[in-house]
């Protein structure tokens, strides 16, 4: 798999989340997928789809600011989003892609980010 296609897989993952397209997300996640964030400690694919995936209804907008292949497997993503409450945040994720499917996501939460 090329760096470009790994980045495309990551972008497709973000698009499936925003669209709440569970079928697409299930295809993008490997069976051994692991998700870690400050709120979730190494949860598996089923727990991610149950707990984390349905949260897009809180999001008004999201923009991928940087999506960069770090090596043959890892992709760095920095993004900004606005909640329906008007709060804006920036986060960073490092996502591992193998064989066109995500095997791991590590999320690093940022703080609130001002308008403009």
Short mmCIF file of C-alpha atoms in Angstrom, two decimals:
data_model
loop_
_atom_site.label_atom_id
_atom_site.label_comp_id
_atom_site.label_asym_id
_atom_site.label_seq_id
_atom_site.Cartn_x
_atom_site.Cartn_y
_atom_site.Cartn_z
CA UNK A 1 0.00 0.00 0.00
CA UNK A 2 1.33 3.43 -0.85
CA UNK A 3 1.50 6.45 1.44
CA UNK A 4 -1.14 8.10 -0.74
CA UNK A 5 -3.63 5.25 -0.39
CA UNK A 6 -3.08 5.15 3.41
CA UNK A 7 -3.95 8.85 3.54
CA UNK A 8 -7.01 8.16 1.38
CA UNK A 9 -8.12 5.38 3.78
CA UNK A 10 -7.82 7.80 6.71
CA UNK A 11 -9.77 10.50 4.87
CA UNK A 12 -12.45 7.93 4.04
CA UNK A 13 -12.66 7.03 7.72
CA UNK A 14 -13.31 10.67 8.69
CA UNK A 15 -15.91 10.96 5.92
CA UNK A 16 -17.70 7.78 7.07
CA UNK A 17 -17.77 9.13 10.63
CA UNK A 18 -19.28 12.46 9.62
CA UNK A 19 -21.82 10.77 7.34
CA UNK A 20 -22.51 8.15 10.05
CA UNK A 21 -22.02 5.48 7.38
CA UNK A 22 -21.48 2.49 9.64
CA UNK A 23 -21.21 0.05 6.74
CA UNK A 24 -18.34 2.04 5.22
CA UNK A 25 -16.65 2.38 8.62
CA UNK A 26 -16.90 -1.35 9.28
CA UNK A 27 -15.19 -2.00 5.92
CA UNK A 28 -12.42 0.48 6.76
CA UNK A 29 -11.62 -0.97 10.20
CA UNK A 30 -9.63 -4.18 10.52
CA UNK A 31 -11.04 -6.84 12.83
CA UNK A 32 -8.12 -6.23 15.22
CA UNK A 33 -8.70 -2.44 15.25
CA UNK A 34 -7.79 -0.71 18.53
CA UNK A 35 -8.84 2.82 19.52
CA UNK A 36 -7.17 4.86 22.26
CA UNK A 37 -7.98 8.35 23.48
CA UNK A 38 -7.86 10.13 26.83
CA UNK A 39 -11.37 8.71 27.42
CA UNK A 40 -10.96 5.24 25.89
CA UNK A 41 -8.10 2.88 26.75
CA UNK A 42 -7.37 0.45 23.93
CA UNK A 43 -10.96 -0.43 23.07
CA UNK A 44 -11.67 -2.81 20.22
CA UNK A 45 -13.64 -2.39 17.02
CA UNK A 46 -17.03 -3.37 18.48
CA UNK A 47 -16.70 -0.97 21.44
CA UNK A 48 -15.52 1.84 19.14
CA UNK A 49 -18.53 1.38 16.86
CA UNK A 50 -20.87 1.28 19.86
CA UNK A 51 -19.43 4.15 21.95
CA UNK A 52 -17.39 6.52 19.77
CA UNK A 53 -18.76 6.25 16.25
CA UNK A 54 -22.30 7.55 17.01
CA UNK A 55 -21.04 10.90 18.38
CA UNK A 56 -20.98 12.75 15.04
CA UNK A 57 -24.42 14.18 15.72
CA UNK A 58 -22.72 16.66 18.08
CA UNK A 59 -20.52 18.03 15.27
CA UNK A 60 -21.57 21.04 13.18
CA UNK A 61 -18.46 21.02 10.98
CA UNK A 62 -15.04 19.42 10.75
CA UNK A 63 -11.98 20.27 8.67
CA UNK A 64 -8.87 18.14 8.19
CA UNK A 65 -5.99 20.59 8.48
CA UNK A 66 -3.10 18.13 7.96
CA UNK A 67 -3.16 14.53 6.75
CA UNK A 68 0.42 13.31 6.35
CA UNK A 69 1.91 9.84 5.91
CA UNK A 70 4.61 9.39 8.56
CA UNK A 71 5.93 6.08 7.28
CA UNK A 72 4.65 2.97 5.49
CA UNK A 73 1.83 2.44 8.01
CA UNK A 74 1.15 5.56 10.07
CA UNK A 75 -0.77 8.68 9.10
CA UNK A 76 -0.76 11.89 11.16
CA UNK A 77 -4.01 13.89 11.16
CA UNK A 78 -4.65 17.32 12.69
CA UNK A 79 -8.21 18.54 12.49
CA UNK A 80 -10.51 21.26 13.72
CA UNK A 81 -14.17 20.84 14.47
CA UNK A 82 -17.06 22.88 15.75
CA UNK A 83 -19.73 21.41 17.96
CA UNK A 84 -23.37 22.39 17.60
CA UNK A 85 -22.90 24.30 20.89
CA UNK A 86 -20.45 26.62 19.07
CA UNK A 87 -17.35 25.27 20.86
CA UNK A 88 -14.36 24.77 18.55
CA UNK A 89 -11.56 22.29 19.16
CA UNK A 90 -8.43 20.94 17.50
CA UNK A 91 -7.24 17.36 17.91
CA UNK A 92 -4.44 15.18 16.57
CA UNK A 93 -4.65 11.52 15.65
CA UNK A 94 -2.04 8.99 14.60
CA UNK A 95 -3.69 6.23 12.61
CA UNK A 96 -2.12 2.96 11.51
CA UNK A 97 -3.23 1.51 8.17
CA UNK A 98 -2.30 -1.96 6.96
CA UNK A 99 -3.68 -3.57 3.84
CA UNK A 100 -6.03 -0.64 3.27
CA UNK A 101 -7.73 -0.98 6.67
CA UNK A 102 -7.19 0.90 9.92
CA UNK A 103 -5.65 -1.22 12.66
CA UNK A 104 -5.13 1.49 15.27
CA UNK A 105 -6.14 5.03 16.11
CA UNK A 106 -4.47 7.07 18.84
CA UNK A 107 -6.28 10.33 19.63
CA UNK A 108 -4.71 13.30 21.39
CA UNK A 109 -7.32 15.86 22.44
CA UNK A 110 -6.60 19.54 22.08
CA UNK A 111 -8.30 22.28 23.98
CA UNK A 112 -10.90 24.75 22.87
CA UNK A 113 -9.83 26.80 19.92
CA UNK A 114 -11.06 30.38 19.42
CA UNK A 115 -13.14 31.54 16.45
CA UNK A 116 -11.24 32.90 13.50
#
